[in-house]
Structures are given as C-alpha cells and as structure tokens.
Coordinates of C-alpha atoms in Angstrom, one line a residue:
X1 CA 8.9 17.1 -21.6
X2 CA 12.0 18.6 -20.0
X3 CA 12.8 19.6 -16.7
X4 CA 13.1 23.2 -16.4
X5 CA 16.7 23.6 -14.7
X6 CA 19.8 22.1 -15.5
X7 CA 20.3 18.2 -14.6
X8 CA 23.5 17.2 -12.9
X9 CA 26.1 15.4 -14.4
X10 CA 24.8 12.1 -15.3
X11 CA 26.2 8.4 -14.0
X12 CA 27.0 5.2 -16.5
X13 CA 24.8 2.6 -15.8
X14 CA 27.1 0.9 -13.6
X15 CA 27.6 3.6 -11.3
X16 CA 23.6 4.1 -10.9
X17 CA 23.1 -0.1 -10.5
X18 CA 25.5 0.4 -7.1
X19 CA 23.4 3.2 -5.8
X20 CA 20.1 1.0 -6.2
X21 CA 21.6 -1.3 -3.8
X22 CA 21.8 1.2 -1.4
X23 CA 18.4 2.2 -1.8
X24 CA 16.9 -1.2 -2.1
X25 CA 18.5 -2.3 1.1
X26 CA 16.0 0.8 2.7
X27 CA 12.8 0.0 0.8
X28 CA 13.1 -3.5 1.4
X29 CA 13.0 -2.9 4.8
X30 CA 9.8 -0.6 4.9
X31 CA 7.9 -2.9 2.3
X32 CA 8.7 -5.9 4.1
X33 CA 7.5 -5.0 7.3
X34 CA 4.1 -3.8 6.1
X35 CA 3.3 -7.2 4.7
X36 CA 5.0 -9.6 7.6
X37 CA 3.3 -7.1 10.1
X38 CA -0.5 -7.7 8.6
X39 CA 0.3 -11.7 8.3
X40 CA 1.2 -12.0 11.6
X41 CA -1.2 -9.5 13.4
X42 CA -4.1 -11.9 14.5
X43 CA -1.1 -13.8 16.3
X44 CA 0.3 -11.0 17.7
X45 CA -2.9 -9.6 19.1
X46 CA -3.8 -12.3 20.4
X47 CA -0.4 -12.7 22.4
X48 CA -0.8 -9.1 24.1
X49 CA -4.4 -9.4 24.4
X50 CA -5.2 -7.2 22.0
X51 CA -6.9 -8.2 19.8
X52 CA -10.2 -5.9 19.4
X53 CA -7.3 -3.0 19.5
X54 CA -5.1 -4.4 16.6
X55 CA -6.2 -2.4 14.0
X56 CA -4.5 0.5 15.9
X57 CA -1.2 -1.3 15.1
X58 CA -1.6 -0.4 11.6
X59 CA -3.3 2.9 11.8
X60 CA -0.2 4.1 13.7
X61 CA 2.3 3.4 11.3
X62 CA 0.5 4.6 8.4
X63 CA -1.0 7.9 10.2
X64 CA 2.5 8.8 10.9
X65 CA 4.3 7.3 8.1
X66 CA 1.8 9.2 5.9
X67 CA 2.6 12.1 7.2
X68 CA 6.3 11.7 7.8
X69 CA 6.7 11.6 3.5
X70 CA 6.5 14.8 2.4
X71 CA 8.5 16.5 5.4
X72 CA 11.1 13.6 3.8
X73 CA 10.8 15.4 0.5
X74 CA 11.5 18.6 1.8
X75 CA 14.4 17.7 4.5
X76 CA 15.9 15.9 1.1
X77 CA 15.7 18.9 -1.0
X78 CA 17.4 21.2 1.5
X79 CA 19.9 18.8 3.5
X80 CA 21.1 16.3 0.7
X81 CA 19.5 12.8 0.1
X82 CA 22.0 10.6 1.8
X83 CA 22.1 12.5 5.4
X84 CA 18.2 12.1 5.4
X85 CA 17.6 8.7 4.1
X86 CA 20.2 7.4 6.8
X87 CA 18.3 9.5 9.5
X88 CA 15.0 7.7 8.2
X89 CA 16.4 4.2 8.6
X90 CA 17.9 4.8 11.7
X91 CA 14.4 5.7 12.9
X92 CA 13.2 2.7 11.2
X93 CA 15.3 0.2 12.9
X94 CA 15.1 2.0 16.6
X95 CA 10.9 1.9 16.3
X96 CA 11.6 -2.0 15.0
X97 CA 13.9 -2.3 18.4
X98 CA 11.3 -0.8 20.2
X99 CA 8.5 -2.6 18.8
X100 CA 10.1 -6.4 19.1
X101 CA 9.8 -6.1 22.9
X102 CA 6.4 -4.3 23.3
X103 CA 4.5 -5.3 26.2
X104 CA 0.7 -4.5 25.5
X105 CA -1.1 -3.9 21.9
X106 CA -1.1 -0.2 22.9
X107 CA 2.2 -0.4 23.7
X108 CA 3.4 -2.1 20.3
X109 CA 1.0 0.8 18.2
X110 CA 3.4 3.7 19.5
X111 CA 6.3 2.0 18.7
X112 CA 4.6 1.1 15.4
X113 CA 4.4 5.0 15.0
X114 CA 8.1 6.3 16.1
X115 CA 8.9 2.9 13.0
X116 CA 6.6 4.5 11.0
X117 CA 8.2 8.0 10.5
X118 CA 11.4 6.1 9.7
X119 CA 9.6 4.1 6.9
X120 CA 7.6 6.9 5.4
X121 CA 11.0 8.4 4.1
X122 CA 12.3 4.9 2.3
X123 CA 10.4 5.0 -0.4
X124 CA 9.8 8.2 -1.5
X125 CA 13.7 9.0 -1.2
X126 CA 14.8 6.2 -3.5
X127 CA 12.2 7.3 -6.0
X128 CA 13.6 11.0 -5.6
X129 CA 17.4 9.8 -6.1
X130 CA 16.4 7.9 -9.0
X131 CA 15.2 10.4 -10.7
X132 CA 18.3 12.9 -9.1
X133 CA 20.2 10.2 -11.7
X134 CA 18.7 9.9 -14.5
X135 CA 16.5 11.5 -17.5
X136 CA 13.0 11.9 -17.5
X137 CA 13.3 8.7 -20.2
X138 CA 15.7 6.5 -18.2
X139 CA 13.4 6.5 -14.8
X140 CA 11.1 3.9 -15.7
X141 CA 13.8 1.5 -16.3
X142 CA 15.3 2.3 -12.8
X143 CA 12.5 3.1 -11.0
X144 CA 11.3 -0.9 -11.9
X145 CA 14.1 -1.9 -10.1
X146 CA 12.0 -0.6 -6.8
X147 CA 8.9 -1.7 -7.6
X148 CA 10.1 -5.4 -8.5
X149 CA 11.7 -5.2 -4.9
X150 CA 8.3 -4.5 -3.5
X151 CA 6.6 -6.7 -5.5
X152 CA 8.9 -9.4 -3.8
X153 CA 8.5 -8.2 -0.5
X154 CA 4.7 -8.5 -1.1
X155 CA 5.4 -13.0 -1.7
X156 CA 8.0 -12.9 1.1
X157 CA 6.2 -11.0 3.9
X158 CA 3.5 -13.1 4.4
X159 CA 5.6 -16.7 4.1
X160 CA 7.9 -14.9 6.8
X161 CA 5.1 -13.7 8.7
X162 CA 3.2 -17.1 9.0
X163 CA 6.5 -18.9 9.9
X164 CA 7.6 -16.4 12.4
X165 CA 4.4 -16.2 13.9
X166 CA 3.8 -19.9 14.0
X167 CA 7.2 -20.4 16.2
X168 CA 6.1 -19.9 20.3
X169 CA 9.7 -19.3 20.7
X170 CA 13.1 -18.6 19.2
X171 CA 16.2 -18.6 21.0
X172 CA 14.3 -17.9 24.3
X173 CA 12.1 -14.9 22.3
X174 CA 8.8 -15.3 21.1
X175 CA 8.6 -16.1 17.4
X176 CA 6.1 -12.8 16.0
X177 CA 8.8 -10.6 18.0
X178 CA 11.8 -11.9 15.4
X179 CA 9.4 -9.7 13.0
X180 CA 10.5 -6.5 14.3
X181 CA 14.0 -7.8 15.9
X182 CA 15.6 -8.9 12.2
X183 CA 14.8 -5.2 10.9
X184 CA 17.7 -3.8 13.0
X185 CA 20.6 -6.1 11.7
X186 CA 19.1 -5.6 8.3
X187 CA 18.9 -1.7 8.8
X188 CA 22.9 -1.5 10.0
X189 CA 23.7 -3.2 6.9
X190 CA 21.4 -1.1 4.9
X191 CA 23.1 1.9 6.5
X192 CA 26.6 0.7 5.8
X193 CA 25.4 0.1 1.9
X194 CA 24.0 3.5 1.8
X195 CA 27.2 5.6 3.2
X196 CA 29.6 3.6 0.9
X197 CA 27.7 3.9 -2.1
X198 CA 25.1 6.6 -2.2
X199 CA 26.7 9.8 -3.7
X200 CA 24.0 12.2 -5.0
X201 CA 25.1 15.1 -6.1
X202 CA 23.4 17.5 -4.3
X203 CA 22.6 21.6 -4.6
X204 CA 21.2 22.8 -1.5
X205 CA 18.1 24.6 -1.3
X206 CA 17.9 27.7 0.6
X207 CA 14.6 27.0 2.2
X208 CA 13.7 26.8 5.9
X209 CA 11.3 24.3 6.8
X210 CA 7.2 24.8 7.1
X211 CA 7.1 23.9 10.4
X212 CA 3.5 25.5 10.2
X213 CA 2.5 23.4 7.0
X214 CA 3.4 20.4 8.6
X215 CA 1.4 21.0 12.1
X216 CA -1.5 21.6 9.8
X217 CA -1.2 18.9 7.4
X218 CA -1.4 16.9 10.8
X219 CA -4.2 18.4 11.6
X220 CA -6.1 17.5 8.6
X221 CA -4.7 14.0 7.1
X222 CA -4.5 12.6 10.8
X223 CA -8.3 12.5 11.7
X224 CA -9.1 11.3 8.2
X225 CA -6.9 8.5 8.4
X226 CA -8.0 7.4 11.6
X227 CA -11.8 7.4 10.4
X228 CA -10.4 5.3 7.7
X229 CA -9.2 2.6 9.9
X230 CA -12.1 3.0 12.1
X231 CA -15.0 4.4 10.9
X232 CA -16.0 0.9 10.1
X233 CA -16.5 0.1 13.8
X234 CA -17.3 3.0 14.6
X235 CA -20.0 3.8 12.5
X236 CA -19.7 6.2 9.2
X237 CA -22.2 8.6 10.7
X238 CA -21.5 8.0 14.2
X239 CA -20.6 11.4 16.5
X240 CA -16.4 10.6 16.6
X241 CA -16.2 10.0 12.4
X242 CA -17.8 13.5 12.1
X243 CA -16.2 14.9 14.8
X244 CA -13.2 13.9 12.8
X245 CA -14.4 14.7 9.5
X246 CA -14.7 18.2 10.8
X247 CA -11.6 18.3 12.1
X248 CA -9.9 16.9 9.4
X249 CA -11.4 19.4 6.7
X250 CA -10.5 22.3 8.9
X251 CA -7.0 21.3 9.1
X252 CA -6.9 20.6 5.1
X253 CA -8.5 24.4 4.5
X254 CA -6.2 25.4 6.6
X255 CA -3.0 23.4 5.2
X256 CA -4.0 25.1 2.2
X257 CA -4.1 28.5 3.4
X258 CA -0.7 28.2 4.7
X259 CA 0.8 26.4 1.5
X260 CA 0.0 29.6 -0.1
X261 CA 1.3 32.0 1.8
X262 CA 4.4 30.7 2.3
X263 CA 5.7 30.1 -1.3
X264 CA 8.6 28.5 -2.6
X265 CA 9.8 27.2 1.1
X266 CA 6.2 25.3 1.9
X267 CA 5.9 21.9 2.5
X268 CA 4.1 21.1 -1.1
X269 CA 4.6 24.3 -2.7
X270 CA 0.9 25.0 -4.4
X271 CA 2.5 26.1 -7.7
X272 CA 3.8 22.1 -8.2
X273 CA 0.1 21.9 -9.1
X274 CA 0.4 24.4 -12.2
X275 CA 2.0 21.9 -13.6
X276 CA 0.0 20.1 -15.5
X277 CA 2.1 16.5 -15.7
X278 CA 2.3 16.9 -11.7
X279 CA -1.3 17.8 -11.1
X280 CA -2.4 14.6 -13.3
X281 CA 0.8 12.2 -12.2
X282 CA -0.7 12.8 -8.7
X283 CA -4.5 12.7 -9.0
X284 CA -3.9 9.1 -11.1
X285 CA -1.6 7.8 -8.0
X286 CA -4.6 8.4 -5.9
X287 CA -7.0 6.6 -7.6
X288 CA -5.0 3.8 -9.0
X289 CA -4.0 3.4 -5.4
X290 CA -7.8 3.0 -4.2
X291 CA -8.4 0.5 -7.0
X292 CA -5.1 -1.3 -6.2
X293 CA -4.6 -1.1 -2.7
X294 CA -8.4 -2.1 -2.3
X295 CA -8.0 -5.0 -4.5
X296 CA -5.0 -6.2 -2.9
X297 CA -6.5 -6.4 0.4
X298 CA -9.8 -8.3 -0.7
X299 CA -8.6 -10.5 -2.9
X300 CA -6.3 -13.0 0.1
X301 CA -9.9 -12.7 1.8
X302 CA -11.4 -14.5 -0.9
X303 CA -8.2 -17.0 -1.5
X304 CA -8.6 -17.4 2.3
X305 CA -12.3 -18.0 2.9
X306 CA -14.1 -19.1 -0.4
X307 CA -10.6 -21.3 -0.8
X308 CA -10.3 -22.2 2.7
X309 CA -6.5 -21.3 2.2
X310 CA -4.1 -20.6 5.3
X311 CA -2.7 -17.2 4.8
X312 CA 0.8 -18.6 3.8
X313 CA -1.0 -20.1 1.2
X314 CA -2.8 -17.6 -0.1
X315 CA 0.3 -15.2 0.0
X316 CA 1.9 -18.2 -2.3
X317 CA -1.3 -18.4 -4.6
X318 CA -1.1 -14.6 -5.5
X319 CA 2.9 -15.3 -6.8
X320 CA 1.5 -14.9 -10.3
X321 CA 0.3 -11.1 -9.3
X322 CA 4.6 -10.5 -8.6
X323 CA 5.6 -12.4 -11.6
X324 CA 3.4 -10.3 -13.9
X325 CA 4.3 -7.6 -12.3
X326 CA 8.2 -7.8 -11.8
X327 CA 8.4 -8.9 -15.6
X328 CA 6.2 -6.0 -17.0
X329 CA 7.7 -3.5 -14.9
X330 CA 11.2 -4.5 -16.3
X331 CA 10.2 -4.7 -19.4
X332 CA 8.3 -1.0 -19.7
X333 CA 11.2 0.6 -18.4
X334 CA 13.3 -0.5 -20.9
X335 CA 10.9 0.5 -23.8
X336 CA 10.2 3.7 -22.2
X337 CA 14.2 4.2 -22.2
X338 CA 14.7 3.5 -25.8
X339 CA 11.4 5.0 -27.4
X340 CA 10.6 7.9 -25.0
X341 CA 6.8 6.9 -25.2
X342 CA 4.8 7.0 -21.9
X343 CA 1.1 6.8 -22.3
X344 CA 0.5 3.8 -24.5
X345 CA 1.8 2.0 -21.4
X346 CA 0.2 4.2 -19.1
X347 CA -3.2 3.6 -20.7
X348 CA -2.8 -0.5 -21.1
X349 CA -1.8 -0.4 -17.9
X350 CA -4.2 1.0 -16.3
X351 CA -6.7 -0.8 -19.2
X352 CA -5.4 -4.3 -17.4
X353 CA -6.1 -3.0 -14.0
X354 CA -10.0 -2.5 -15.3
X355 CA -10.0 -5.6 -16.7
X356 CA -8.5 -7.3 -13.4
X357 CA -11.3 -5.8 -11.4
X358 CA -13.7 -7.1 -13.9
X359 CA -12.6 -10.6 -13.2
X360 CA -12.6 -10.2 -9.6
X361 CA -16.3 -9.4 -9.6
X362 CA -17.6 -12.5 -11.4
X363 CA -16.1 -14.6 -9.1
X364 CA -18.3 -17.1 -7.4
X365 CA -17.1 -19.6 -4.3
X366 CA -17.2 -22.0 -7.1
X367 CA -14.7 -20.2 -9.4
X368 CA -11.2 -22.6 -10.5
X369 CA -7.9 -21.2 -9.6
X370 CA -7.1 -20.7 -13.0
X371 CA -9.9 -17.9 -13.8
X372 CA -8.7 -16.4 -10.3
X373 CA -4.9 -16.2 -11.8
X374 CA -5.9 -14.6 -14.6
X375 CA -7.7 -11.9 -12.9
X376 CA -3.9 -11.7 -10.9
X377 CA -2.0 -11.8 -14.1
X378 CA -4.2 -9.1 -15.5
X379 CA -3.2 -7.2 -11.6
X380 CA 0.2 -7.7 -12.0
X381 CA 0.6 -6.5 -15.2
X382 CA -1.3 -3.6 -14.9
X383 CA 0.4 -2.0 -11.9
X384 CA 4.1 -2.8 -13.3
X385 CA 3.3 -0.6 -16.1
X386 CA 0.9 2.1 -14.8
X387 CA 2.6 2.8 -11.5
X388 CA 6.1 4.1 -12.9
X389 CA 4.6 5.7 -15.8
X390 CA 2.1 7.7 -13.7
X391 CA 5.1 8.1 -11.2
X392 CA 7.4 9.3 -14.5
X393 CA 4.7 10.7 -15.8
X394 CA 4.6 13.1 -12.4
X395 CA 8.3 14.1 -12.1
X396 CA 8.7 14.7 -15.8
X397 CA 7.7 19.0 -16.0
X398 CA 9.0 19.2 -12.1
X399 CA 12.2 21.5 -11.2
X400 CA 14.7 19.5 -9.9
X401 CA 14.8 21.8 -6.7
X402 CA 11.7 20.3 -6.0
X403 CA 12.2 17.0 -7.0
X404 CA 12.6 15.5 -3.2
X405 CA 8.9 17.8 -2.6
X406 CA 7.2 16.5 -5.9
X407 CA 8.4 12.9 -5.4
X408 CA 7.1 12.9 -1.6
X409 CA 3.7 14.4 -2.7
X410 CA 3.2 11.6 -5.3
X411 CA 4.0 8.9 -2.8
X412 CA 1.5 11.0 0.0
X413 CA -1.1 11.1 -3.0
X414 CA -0.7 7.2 -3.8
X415 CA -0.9 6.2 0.4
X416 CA -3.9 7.8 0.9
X417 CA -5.2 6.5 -2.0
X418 CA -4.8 3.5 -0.6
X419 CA -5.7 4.3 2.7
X420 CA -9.4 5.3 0.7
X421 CA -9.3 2.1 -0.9
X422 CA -8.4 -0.6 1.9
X423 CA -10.9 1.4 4.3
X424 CA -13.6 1.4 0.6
X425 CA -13.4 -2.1 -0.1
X426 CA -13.3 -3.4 3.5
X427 CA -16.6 -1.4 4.2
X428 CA -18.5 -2.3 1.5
X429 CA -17.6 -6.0 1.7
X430 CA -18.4 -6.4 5.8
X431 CA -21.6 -4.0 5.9
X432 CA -23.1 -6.6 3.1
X433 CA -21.8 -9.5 4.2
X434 CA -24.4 -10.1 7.4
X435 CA -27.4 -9.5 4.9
X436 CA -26.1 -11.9 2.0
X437 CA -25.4 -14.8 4.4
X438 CA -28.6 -14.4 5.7
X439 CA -30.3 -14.3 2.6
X440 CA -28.3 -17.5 1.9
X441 CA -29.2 -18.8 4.6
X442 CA -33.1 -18.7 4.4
X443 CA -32.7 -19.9 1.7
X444 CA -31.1 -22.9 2.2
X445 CA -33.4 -23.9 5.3
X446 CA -35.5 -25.3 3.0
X447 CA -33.3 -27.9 2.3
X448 CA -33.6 -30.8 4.5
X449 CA -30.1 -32.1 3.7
X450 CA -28.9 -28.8 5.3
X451 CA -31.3 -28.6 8.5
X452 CA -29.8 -32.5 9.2
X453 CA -26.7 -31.6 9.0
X454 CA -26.5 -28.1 10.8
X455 CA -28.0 -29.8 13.4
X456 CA -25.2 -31.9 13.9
X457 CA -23.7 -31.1 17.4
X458 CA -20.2 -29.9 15.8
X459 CA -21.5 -27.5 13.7
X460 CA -24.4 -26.2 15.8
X461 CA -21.2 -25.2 18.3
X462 CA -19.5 -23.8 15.6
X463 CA -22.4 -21.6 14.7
X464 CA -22.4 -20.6 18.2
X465 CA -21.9 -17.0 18.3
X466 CA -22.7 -16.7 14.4
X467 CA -25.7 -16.5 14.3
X468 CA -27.4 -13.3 16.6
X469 CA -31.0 -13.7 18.6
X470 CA -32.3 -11.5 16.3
X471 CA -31.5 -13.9 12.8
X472 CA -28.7 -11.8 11.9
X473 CA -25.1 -12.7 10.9
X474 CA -21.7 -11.4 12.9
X475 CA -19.3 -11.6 10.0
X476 CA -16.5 -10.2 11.3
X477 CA -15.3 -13.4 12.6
X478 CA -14.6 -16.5 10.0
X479 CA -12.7 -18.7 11.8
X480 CA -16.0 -21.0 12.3
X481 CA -16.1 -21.9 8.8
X482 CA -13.1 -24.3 8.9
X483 CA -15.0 -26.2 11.4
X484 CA -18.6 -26.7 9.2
X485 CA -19.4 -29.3 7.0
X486 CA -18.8 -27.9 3.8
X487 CA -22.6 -28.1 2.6
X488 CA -23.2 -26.4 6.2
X489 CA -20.7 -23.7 5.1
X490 CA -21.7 -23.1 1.4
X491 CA -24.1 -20.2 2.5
X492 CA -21.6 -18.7 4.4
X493 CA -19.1 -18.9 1.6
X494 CA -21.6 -17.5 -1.2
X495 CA -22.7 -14.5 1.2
X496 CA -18.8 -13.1 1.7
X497 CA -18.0 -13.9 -2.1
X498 CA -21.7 -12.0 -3.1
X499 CA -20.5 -9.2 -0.8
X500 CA -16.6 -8.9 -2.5
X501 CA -18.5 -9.0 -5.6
X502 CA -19.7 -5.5 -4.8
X503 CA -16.6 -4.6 -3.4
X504 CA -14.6 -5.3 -6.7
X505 CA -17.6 -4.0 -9.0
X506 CA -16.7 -0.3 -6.9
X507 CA -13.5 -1.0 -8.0
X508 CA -14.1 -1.1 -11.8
X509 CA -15.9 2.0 -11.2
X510 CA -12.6 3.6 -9.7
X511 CA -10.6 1.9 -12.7
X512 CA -12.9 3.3 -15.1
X513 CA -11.9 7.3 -14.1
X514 CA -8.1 6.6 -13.9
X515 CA -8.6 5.1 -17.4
X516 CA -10.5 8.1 -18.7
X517 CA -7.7 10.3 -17.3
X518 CA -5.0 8.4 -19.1
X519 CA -6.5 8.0 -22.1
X520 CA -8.0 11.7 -22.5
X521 CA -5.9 13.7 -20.0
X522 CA -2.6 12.8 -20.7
X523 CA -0.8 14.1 -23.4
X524 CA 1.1 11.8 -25.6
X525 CA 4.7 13.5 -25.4
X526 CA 8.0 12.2 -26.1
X527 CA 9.7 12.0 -22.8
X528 CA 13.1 14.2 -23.1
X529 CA 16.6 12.3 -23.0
X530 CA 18.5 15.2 -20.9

C-alpha cells in the first residue's frame, strides 16, 4: 500500500525517538487522568456531595473530548502539528487548574469539559505525527511507543488515584484535588518538551474550517453520548433517551449532508471512506473498542467484588493485562517494520481478544487468580497487536494532506466504540444483576445454615436497604458485601458474576465480527517502505 502523495523527508531513528518524548509527555497526561479520575470518583463525589451526579463528571469530558478530536485533525492539517498540539495541552492543563478547586459536582463536570477539549487533541495528534514521520511499515514500531505509555498509565492511574484520594489533606489541599493540581506542572513541562523538540515538517493545507460540520456533528454525537452514560438510569425507552435518540440521528443525517457538500475542506471529508483500508481501519476501531473498552471496565468489577479487592488492588491485579500488552506491542512493531506484514498480526490479535472474552465468561466467584490472568494475558496481548495494526492498517491508503483528518476520525471511531461498549457491558451486567441475586437468593433460603446466619444482627443491618419491600435486589450499591459473612454474601457474589457472565458472553459476540472482518476483509498486502 502506498500513500498517494509524496512523503516528507524522512528522520533517523534518533531524531524520531526525541520527538516521541514530546508527544508522550502530552498523552501521558490525557491517559493518566482518565484512569486516576475514575479511581478516585466515588471519593470525590462524595466530598462535593455529589454523588448521584458523578457520572456527569465523566460524561463531560468524554462528550466534549469526543468531539474536540476530529476538529484536532483538521486544525493540524491546516495550522501545523506543533502550534495545535501546544494549544491542546494548554487547554488541558487550564480545565486541570480549573477542576482542582471545583466547588460542587456540577461545578467540577464543566471544568471536566473545558479539560476535555484539551485532551481530545493529545492522542490523536501524536498518532498523526507519527505517522507525518515515518512509512506506512515503520508506524507500528513507533506508534507502540504510545500505546505502551497508555498501557502504563492504565497500572499507574488507579495506584495514584487510591492514594491521592485516600489523603484528607495535602499541604493544606484536599488529597483527590492533587489529581487535577499535578496535571499543570506536568503540562508546562510537556509544553517546554514539545517546542524544543517537535519539528514536523509541515505543508499547509488551504482549507477553511467546517464550522457547519462541526455544529452538526455536535448535534448528533452529543445526545448519543449522553444516553450512553445515562440511559441506564434513565431508562432505554424512557421519553429523554428517545428524545435524544431523535435528536442525535437528525444531527448525524444532517452531519452527513453537510460532509458532502462541502468537499475537500469538511471536517471528515466523505471520500476518506472510498478508501477501502480507511473504511475497514475505522469500522474495526469501533468494534474492537466496544469489546475492549467494555471488558476493561467489567473486569476490576469482578476483581473488586467476587475478589473482595480494594480498587488499588485490583488496578495492581490487572498488571499482567500491561505487561502483555507493552511486550506485544513492541514486539509487532518491530516485525511489522522488518517484514511489512500486517494482517497475520491483525487477525491473532484480534483472535486473542475472542479468546480473552471467552475466558471472562466462564468465570465463576470461585474462579483462582491464575485462570483470571490468563484471560488478562490473552487481553493484553491481543490489543498490543490489533490496535496499531488496525490503526496502520487505517492510515496506510490515506493522503498525507489528510493524515491529521484520517487519524482524528480513527481515534473518534475507536472512542465511541468505547463509549458503546462501557455503556453495553454496564447495562447488561446491572439490569440482570437484581434478578440473579434474587434467584440466588431463594435459593439459598432453604438452607438453614444461611437463614441463622443472615439473621445475625450485623448482617441483617447490612442488608438494610438491599433488599426492596417488594423481594427485589438494589444492586447498584455493593459496598454492603464487605460487611456479610461470607456464606451470607455468596448469593450476592454468584448473582453479579452470573450477570458479567452475560456481559462478557456479548462481548465474544462483538469479538467474533471484528474477527470475521480481519480475517475476510482485509487484504493481506505488503505494507510499502516509502
């Protein structure tokens, strides 16, 4: 495959090494904060008294940092990559400023959004200047660079979270602040990385920007996103999530509309998806990323409740996920440099992702750590070679004016993906949660051993609340279980894992269709060298 205009000069190695620092400072920052942000939150919320409005903490910065990429990719193609990925971690570190001394839950969601516009640039821009650099054959073995630094960011944010969030104070200033406070020494030096070392040659586009793209977009990923998040408590078929259905469609047909007419200078230009590499590399990010991002998200809850692991603990139990895939990601990248070959590690990638799911959805409450780390091992691996190859895979037949637009689109494609997936596997596992504990539960009343000891004045308070007048289970709330005795809480713990079971068996499903599209889709081509 070959790019169809001519590539700028090309760096040594050494020279492109420097200008990964740069960019690694950036996406360090963003991928940090997403994981020490969701470790600390139930602290945080509870601080501001917020806490049946947390969730809007997240939706904020991913509506707006969602919808902040692909304007990135544009801005980048027609300003240069250095002035814009500056400008994005400025607006990082002044949304982290702002958010470190929020007074009120809704208070600290806005300022979540104005951080969120500054992160959705970092990682779609050092993708884009990676492949500015290099061949269509080299990327992988850069491009591993990035992922391995969010696949430590992944371990780190939640040890950092925990601690920071355990502190009541430091230095006079409340611990989960420090959070949001340490971004902005780490962004100046990020900043002073990035102007020393981050030449890109650049040839500027002539293209104004689609204002009229990007209002619409809005219009039509916003409301979708928000249902996401929400829909869950607000019922899938309740008035608001088809209100916003509605409204999110029409702004999508509308998006489209506009994309169309305006040609060459659009937001994501509608002929990208001619291309055939671009229209697969992007239809595999989202639905690796619902089958990833879904999985990442479940699989702490079960570390956390059918383990009864502290979420530092759990972040520390899922170290073999990074090491798997740090090592496989460095390792794909350099045989994807020296042979040219893609799709064999495209499709066992993606083949180990299936497999992961698999062995996610046999476990019981019962199940040793050791079958659980093979299941991450299998994760690990999978991603670190599917996620550059699909990313390689997309950028390989793109011009390179529209390299910042293409990269952007593949990142948007990937976060809703995930945005699917999170709200997917979430759903599924809290709307059959209630009913498998309570078949659990009627079935364990029969057992005298259990009716003694729930009975027992310390767990028939810590059931308080659990259980509804009706017989039915609240399981939104597990904090009760490290209170029972543990025969008290086996039918809790069999009902959540019975109900992640189904979660992860949705997730094979997903695996299965990205693994279809690999291996039937994708064509095996030698990737070019220029």
């Amino acid at each position: 495959m070959t790019a169809s205009d001519t590539a700028p000069a090309r760096l040594e190695h050494r020279q492109i090494v420097t200008v990964l620092w740069g960019l690694m400072l950036g996406m360090f920052l963003a991928a940090l904060d997403q994981t020490v942000v969701s470790s600390a939150l139930r602290t945080i919320a509870d601080d501001l008294d917020g806490l049946t409005a947390q969730a809007w903490v997240t939706t904020a910065y991913l509506v707006t940092g969602t919808i902040a990429t692909p304007l990135y990719g544009k801005l980048s193609d027609i300003h240069g990559r250095r002035p814009v990925y500056v400008c994005a971690i400025v607006l990082f570190a002044a949304g982290s400023l702002l958010c470190g001394f929020a007074t009120s839950i809704h208070e600290l969601a806005a300022f979540r959004a104005v951080q969120g516009l500054g992160g959705g640039g970092l990682m779609s821009l050092a993708m884009t200047v990676i492949a500015d650099l290099t061949s269509p054959r080299e990327r992988g073995r850069y491009q591993g660079y990035i992922t391995a630094v969010f696949a430590g960011a992944s371990i780190a944010g939640p040890l950092l979270g925990g601690m920071l969030a355990g502190q009541d104070t430091l230095w006079g200033i409340a611990g989960w602040r420090w959070i949001f406070l340490l971004n902005v020494p780490l962004a100046a030096l990020a900043v002073v990385v990035v102007l020393r070392v981050l030449h890109v040659p650049h040839r500027p586009v002539p293209h104004r920007l689609d204002y009229g793209g990007a209002v619409a977009l809005a219009i039509g990923i916003v409301p979708l996103l928000v249902v996401a998040e929400q829909g869950r408590m607000w019922g899938w078929g309740s008035g608001r999530a088809l209100a916003a259905y509605l409204l999110g469609l029409t702004g999508l047909v509308l998006f489209v509309a506009l994309e169309r007419r305006t040609g060459d200078a659009a937001l994501l230009p509608m002929r990208l998806f001619s291309i055939r590499a671009f229209r697969l590399g992007t239809a595999l990010h989202f639905v690796v990323g619902i089958a990833m991002f879904g999985a990442l998200t479940t699989l702490p809850l079960h570390l956390q409740l059918a383990r009864g692991m502290t979420p530092v603990a759990a972040g520390l139990a899922t170290l073999p996920v990074v090491v798997a895939n740090v090592t496989v990601t460095l390792l794909v990248g350099r045989l994807m440099a020296r042979t040219g070959k893609f799709k064999v590690f495209l499709v066992a990638g993606i083949g180990s992702l299936t497999l992961s799911m698999v062995v996610f959805a046999t476990l019981r409450s019962d199940s040793p750590l050791w079958y659980v780390s093979i299941g991450m091992l299998c994760l690990g691996a999978g991603l670190g070679a599917a996620m550059q190859t699909i990313t390689t895979l997309a950028q390989s037949e793109v011009p390179r004016g529209d390299m910042g637009a293409a990269t952007a689109s593949v990142n948007f494609f990937r976060s809703n993906g995930g945005t699917v997936g999170t709200a997917a596997f979430l759903s599924i596992l809290f709307s059959l949660a209630g009913s498998r504990i309570a078949e659990r539960l009627a079935a364990a009343e029969d057992d005298p051993v259990f009716r003694r000891l729930a009975a027992q004045p310390h767990n028939a308070h810590a059931l308080d609340g659990v259980l509804r007048a009706d017989g039915s289970v609240n399981p939104e709330d597990s904090a009760f279980l490290r209170a029972l005795d543990p025969h008290v809480a086996q039918p809790f713990l069999d009902g959540y894992v019975g109900a992640m079971q189904v979660a992860f068996l949705a997730g094979v499903g997903v695996a299965l269709i990205a693994f279809a599209i690999a291996a039937w889709r994708v064509p095996d081509t030698r990737l070019s060298a220029d």
